[in-house]
Coordinates of C-alpha atoms in Angstrom, one line a residue:
Chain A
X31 CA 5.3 -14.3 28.3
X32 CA 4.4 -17.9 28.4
X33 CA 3.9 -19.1 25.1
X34 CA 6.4 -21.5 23.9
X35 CA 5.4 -23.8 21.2
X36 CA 4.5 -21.1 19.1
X37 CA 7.2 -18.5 19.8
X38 CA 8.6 -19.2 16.7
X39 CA 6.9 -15.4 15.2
X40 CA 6.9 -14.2 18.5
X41 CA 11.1 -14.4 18.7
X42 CA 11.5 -12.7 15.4
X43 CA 9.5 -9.6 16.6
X44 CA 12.2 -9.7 19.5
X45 CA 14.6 -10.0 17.4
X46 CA 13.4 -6.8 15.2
X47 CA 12.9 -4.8 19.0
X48 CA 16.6 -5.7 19.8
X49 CA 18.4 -4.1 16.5
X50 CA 16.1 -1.4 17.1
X51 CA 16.9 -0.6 20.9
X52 CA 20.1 -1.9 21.3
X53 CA 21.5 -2.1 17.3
X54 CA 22.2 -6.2 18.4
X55 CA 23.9 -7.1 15.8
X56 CA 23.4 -11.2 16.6
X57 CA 19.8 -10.4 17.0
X58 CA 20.2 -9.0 13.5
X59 CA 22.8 -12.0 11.9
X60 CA 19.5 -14.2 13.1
X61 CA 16.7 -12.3 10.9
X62 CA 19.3 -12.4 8.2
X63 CA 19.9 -15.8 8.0
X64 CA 16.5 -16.4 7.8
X65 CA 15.0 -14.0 5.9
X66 CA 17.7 -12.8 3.6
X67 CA 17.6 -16.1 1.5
X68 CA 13.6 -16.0 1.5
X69 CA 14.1 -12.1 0.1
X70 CA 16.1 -13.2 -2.9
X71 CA 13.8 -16.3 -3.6
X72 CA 11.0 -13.6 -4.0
X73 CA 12.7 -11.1 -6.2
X74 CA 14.1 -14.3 -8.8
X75 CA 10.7 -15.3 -8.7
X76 CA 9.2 -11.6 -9.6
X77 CA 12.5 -11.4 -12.5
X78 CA 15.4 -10.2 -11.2
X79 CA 18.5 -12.4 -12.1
X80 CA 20.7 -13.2 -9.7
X81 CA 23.4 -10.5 -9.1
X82 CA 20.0 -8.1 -8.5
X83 CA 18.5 -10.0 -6.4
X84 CA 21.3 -10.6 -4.2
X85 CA 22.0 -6.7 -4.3
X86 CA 18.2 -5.9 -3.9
X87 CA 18.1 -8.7 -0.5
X88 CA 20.9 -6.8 1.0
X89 CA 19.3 -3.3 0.8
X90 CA 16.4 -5.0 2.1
X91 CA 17.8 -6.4 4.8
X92 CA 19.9 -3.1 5.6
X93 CA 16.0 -1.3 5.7
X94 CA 15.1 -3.5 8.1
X95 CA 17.7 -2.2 10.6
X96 CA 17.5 1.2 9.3
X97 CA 13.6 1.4 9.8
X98 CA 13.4 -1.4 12.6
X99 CA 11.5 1.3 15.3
X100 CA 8.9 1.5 12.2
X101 CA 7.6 -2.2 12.8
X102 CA 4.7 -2.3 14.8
X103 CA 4.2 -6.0 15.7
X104 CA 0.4 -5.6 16.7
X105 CA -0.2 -4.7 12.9
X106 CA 2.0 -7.6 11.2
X107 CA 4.2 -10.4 11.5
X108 CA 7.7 -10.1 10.8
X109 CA 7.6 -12.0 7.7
X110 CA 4.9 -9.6 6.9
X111 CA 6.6 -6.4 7.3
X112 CA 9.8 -7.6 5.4
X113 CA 7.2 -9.3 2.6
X114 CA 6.3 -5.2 1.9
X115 CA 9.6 -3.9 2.3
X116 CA 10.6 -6.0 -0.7
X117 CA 8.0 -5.6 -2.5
X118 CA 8.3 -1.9 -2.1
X119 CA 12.1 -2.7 -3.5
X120 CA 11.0 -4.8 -6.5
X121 CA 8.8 -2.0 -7.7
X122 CA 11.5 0.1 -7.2
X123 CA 14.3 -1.8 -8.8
X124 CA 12.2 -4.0 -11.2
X125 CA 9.1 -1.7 -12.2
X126 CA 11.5 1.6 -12.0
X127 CA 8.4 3.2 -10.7
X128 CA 7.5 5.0 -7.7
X129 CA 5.6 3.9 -4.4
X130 CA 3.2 5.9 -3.1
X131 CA 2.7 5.1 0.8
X132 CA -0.5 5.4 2.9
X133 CA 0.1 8.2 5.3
X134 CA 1.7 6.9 8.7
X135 CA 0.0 6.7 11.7
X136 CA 2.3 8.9 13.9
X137 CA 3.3 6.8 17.0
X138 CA 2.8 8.6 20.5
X139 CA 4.5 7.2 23.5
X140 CA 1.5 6.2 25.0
X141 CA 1.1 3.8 21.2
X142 CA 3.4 1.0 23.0
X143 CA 2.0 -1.9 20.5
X144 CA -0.3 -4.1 23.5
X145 CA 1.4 -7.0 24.7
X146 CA -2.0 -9.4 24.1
X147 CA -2.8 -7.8 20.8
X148 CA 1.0 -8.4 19.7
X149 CA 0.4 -12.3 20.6
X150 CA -3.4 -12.3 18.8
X151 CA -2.0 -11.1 15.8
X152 CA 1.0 -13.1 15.3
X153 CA -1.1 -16.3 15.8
X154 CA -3.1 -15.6 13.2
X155 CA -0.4 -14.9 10.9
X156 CA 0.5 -18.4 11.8
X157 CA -3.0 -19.7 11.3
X158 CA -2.9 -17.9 8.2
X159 CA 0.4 -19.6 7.3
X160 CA -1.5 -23.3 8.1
X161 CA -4.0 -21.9 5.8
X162 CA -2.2 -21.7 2.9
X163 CA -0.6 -25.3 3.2
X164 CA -4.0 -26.5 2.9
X165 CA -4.8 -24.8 0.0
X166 CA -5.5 -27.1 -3.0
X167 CA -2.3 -26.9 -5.5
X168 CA -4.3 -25.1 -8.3
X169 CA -5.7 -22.2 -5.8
X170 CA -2.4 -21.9 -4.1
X171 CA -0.1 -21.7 -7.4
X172 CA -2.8 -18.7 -8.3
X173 CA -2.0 -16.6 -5.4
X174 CA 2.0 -17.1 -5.8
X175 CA 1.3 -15.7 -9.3
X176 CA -0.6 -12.9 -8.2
X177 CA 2.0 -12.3 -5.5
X178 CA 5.6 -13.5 -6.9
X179 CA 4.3 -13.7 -10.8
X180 CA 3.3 -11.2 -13.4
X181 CA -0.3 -11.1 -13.4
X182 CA -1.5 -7.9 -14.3
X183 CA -3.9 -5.9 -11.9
X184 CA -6.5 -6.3 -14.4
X185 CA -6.1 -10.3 -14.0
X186 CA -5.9 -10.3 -10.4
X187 CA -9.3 -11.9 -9.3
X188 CA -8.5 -11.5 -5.2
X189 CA -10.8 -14.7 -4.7
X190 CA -7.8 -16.8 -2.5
X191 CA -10.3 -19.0 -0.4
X192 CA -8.1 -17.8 2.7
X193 CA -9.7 -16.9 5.8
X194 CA -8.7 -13.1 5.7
X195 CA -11.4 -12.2 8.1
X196 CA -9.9 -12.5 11.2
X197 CA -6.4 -11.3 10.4
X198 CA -8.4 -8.2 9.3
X199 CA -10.5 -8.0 12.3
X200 CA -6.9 -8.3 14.4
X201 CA -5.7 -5.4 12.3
X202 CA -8.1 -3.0 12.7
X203 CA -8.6 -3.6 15.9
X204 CA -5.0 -2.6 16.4
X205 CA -5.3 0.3 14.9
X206 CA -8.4 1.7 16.3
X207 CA -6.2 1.5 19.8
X208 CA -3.4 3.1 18.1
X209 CA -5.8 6.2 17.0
X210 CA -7.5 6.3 20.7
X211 CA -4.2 6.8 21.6
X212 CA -3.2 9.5 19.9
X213 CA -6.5 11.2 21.3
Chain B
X185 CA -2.0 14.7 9.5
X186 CA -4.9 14.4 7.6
X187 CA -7.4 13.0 9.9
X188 CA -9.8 9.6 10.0
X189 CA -12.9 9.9 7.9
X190 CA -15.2 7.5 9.6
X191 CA -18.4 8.0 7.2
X192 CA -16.2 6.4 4.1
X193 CA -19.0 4.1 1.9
X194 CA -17.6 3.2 -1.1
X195 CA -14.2 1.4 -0.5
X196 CA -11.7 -0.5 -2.6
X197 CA -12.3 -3.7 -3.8
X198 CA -10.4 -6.8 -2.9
X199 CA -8.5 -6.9 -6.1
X200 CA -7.2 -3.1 -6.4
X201 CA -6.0 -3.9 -2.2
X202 CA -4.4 -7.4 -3.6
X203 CA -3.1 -5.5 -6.7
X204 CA -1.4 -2.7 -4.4
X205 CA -0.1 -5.7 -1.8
X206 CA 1.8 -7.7 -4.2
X207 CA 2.9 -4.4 -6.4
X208 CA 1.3 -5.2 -9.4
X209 CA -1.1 -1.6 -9.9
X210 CA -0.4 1.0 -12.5
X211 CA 1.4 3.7 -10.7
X212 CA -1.6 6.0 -10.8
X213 CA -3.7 3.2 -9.3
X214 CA -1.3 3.0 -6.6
X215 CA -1.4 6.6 -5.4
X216 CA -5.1 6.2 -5.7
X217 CA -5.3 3.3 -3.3
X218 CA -2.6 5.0 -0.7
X219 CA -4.6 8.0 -0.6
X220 CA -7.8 6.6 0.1
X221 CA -6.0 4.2 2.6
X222 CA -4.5 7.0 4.6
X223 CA -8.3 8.2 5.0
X224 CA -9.8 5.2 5.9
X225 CA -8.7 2.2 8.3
X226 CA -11.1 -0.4 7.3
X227 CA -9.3 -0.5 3.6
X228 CA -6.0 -0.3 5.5
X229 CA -6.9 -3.6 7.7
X230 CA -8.0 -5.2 4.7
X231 CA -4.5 -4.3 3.1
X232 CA -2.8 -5.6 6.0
X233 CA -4.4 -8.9 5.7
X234 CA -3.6 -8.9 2.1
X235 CA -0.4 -8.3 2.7
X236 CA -0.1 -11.2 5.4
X237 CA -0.8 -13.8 2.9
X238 CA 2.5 -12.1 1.0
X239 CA 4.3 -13.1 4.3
X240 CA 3.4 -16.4 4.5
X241 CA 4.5 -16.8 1.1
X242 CA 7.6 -15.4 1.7
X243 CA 7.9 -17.3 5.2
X244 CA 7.9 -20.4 3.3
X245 CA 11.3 -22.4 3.2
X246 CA 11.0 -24.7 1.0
X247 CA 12.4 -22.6 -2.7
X248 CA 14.3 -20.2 -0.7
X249 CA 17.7 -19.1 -2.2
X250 CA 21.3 -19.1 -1.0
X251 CA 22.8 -15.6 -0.9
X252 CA 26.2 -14.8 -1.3
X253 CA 29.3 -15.6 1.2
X254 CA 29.5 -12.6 2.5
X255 CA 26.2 -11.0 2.4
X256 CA 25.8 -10.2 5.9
X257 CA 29.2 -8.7 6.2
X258 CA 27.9 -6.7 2.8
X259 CA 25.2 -5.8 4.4
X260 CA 26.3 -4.7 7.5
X261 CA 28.5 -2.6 5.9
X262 CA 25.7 -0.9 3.9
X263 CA 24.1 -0.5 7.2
X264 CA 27.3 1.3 8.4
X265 CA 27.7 3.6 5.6
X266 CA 24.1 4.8 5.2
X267 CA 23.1 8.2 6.4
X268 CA 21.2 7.7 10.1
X269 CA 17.1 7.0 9.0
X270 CA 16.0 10.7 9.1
X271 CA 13.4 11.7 11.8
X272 CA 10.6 12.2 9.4
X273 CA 9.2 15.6 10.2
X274 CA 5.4 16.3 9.5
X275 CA 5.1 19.2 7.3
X276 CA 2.2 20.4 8.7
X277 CA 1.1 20.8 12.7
X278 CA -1.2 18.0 13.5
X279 CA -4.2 20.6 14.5
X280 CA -3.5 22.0 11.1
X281 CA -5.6 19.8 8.6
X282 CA -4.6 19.3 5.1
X283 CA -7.0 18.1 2.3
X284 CA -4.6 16.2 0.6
X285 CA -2.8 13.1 2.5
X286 CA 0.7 12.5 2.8
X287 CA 0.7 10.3 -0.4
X288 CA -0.6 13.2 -2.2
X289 CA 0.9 16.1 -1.5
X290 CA 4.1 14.4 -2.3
X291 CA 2.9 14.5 -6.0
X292 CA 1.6 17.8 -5.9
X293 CA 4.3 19.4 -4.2
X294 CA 2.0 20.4 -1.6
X295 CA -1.5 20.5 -0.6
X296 CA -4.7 21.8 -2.4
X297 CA -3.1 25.6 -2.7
X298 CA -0.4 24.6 -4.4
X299 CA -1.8 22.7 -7.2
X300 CA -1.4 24.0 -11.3
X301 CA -5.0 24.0 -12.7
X302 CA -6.1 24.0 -16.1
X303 CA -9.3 24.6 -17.2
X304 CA -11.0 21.8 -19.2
X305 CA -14.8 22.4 -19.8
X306 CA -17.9 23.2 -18.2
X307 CA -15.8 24.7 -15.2
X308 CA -14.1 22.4 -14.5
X309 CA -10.4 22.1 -14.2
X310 CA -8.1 19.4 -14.4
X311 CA -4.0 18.9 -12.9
X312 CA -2.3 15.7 -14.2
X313 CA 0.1 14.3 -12.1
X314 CA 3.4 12.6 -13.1
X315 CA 3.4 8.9 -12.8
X316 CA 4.6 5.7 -15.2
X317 CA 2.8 5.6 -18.8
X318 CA 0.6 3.0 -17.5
X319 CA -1.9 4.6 -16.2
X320 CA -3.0 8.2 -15.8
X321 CA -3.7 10.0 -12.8
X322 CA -5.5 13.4 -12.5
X323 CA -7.2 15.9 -9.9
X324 CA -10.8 17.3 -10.7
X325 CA -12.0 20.2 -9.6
X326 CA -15.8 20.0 -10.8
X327 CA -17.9 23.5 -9.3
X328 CA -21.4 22.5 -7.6
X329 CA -23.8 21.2 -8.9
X330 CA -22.0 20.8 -12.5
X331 CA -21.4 17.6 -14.1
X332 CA -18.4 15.7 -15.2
X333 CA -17.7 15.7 -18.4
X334 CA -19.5 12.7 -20.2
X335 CA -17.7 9.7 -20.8
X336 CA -17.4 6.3 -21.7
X337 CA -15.0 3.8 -20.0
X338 CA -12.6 1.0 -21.3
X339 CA -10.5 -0.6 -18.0
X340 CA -10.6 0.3 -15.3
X341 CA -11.4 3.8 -13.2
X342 CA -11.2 5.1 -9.8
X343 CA -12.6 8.4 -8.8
X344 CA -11.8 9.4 -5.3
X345 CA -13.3 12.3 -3.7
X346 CA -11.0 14.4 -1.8
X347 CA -13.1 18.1 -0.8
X348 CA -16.9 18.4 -1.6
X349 CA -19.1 15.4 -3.1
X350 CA -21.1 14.2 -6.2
X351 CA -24.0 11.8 -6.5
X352 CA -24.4 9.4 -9.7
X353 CA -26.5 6.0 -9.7
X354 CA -24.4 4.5 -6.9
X355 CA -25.0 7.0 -4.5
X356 CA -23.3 9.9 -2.6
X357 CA -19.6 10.3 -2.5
X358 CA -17.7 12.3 -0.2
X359 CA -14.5 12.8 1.2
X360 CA -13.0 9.4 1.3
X361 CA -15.6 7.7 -0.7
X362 CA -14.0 5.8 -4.2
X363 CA -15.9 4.8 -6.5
X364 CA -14.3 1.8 -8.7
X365 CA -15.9 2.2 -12.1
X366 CA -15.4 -0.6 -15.3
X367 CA -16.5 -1.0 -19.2
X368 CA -19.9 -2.1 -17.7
X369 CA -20.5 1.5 -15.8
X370 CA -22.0 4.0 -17.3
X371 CA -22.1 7.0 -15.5
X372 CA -22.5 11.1 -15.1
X373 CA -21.3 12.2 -12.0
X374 CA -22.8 15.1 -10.5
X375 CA -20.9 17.8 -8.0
X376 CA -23.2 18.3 -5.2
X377 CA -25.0 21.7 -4.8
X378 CA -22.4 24.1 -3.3
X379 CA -18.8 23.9 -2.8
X380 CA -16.5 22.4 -5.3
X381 CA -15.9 19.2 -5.5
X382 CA -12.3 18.0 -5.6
X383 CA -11.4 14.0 -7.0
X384 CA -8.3 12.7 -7.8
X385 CA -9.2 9.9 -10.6
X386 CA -7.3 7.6 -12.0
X387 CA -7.6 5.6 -15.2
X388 CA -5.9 2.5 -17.4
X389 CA -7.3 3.9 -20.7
X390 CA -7.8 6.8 -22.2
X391 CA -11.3 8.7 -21.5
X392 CA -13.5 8.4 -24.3
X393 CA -15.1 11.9 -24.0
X394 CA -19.0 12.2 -26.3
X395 CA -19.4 14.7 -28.8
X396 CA -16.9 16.5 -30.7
X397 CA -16.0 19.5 -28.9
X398 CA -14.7 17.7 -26.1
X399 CA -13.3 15.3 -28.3
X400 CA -11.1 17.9 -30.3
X401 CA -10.1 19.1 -27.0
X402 CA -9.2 15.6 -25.8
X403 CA -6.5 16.2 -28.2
X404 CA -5.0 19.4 -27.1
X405 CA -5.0 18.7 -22.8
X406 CA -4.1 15.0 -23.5
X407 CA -6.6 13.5 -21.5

């Protein structure tokens, strides 16, 4: 692999793969001390005090090495897959409701995410990222209430001026691979 | 496994997928959405790219908060004390298709034998599934060529077709196909000629059925 300026992703899906192969616990200490403190920022801003949120970023961080073999880096960034795994937590802990999942795709050993398609996708996540720094304040401040707030499905108007065609295009992409795999 | 549908028409719409990526649907809406999701891969991309954006919200450093001295040690304990993350083992063979997804079943305890019908009207038999107070959540079983019963919508609903079809004035829907119906839609859906036709609908208010038979029985099966 050759890319260096924007390993930055890139080294977090690493990371993930070493806890999951080799239960690295320094690969592990890394994701936490970046993420963990991200996680609890999320769940204040959806409503949980403090003591919850510090309990609720631990049990997220403890399901990311429980379920690290799950992440499938041709599909989402890092940030990505530990963005659902707390949300999944705050509707859980906050909303004291259940989460019905999409069904898995089952992984085959032939599914080995694409090396190419694993880059592709992780820039646009960081495109997508560059995105949303442009945003103007008013637009942006919308979608971190639709996302962190308490806007209610009804207000959600899903208009966030981001360009989600790509990242979609990426997505589906890797998954049609992932289904001709499994024949 | 369920297996791909790759005729699905009528999808979700950007603001149920942004709903269920930043956890703010009903309950009911949200088995709704992960059901139709495990049958189609366009809404699933979609979802995925909706959820990206939650990433790069979270990926942001700039409010992020400190956690506790020893909240990796914490947590590494938790890791150490949890049970191993249990080999999920499919409950069916994969040649062996189910009509109900994964997401499904789990509420029904099972797939389309196993479900605890009771008749409504017309034929037509109804299951209510258990979810938060929000929202209800129901599975249809409407015989061919027999109508829905008639009604009237405040909010939001979503009608999902899970085994058979029906045809209203946005088209045909089959297995796969949602249809995402508001205060402004009017509609009768009608079960295609034939086989019965199986939905699993959701809805944020409750059905305002016409006429009074249907509405005195509104009262008894709590619709």
């Amino acid at each position: 692999m050759n890319v260096v300026v924007e390993a930055e992703e890139q080294d977090w899906a690493a990371l993930v793969r070493r806890v999951d192969r080799d239960k690295d616990k320094a690969a592990f200490a890394a994701l936490f001390r970046h993420f963990a403190p991200r996680v609890k920022a999320f769940l204040m801003k959806s409503g949980a005090g403090e003591a919850l949120a510090e309990e609720c970023t631990q049990e997220v961080m403890a399901t990311l090495w429980q379920k690290a073999h799950m992440f499938d880096p041709s599909r989402a960034s890092v940030s990505t897959w530990i963005y659902t795994i707390a949300r999944n937590r705050k509707i859980d802990a906050l909303r004291r409701q259940r989460r019905p999942e999409p069904e898995d795709l089952p992984w085959g050993p032939e599914a080995e995410p694409d090396q190419a398609e694993v880059m592709t996708l992780q820039q646009e996540s960081e495109k997508l990222a560059k995105a949303m720094k442009k945003l103007p304040e008013k637009q942006r401040k919308l979608i971190e209430k639709a996302y962190f707030g308490d806007l209610s499905h009804s207000e959600i108007a899903a208009e966030t001026g981001l360009p989600l065609g790509t990242i979609k295009s990426r997505i589906r992409l890797a998954l049609e691979r992932l289904r001709h795999a499994m024949g | 496994m369920t297996g791909m549908t790759n005729e699905i028409k009528h999808h979700l719409t950007d603001a149920l997928l942004m709903g269920y990526a930043s956890g703010n649907l009903p309950e009911a809406f949200d088995l709704v959405v992960a059901t139709h999701i495990s049958l189609c891969d366009e809404c699933r991309a979609r979802l995925g790219s909706f959820e990206a954006v939650g990433g790069a919200l979270i990926d942001e450093a700039a409010d992020a908060v400190d956690v506790n001295d020893d909240a990796l040690e914490s947590t590494l304990r938790l890791i150490e004390g949890a049970p191993k993350d249990p080999i999920r083992i499919r409950d069916t063979a994969p040649e062996a298709e189910t009509v109900f997804p994964e997401p499904l079943r789990d509420y029904v305890g099972g797939d389309l034998d196993a479900v605890r019908w009771r008749s409504i009207a017309g034929g037509v038999k109804q299951a209510v599934l258990p979810t938060s107070r929000d929202a209800t959540v129901r599975l249809l079983a409407i015989p061919g060529g027999a109508a829905m019963p008639d009604h009237g919508h405040h909010g939001t609903e979503l009608t999902l077709v899970l085994k058979g079809a029906f045809r209203d004035d946005d088209g045909l829907f089959a297995r796969g196909d949602v249809e995402v119906a508001n205060e402004d839609l009017h509609h009768t859906p009608i079960a295609e000629p034939g086989e019965v036709c199986i939905c699993l609908a959701a809805t944020d208010a409750p059905l305002r059925f016409k006429g009074i038979l249907p509405r005195i029985a509104q009262r008894f099966i709590g619709i």
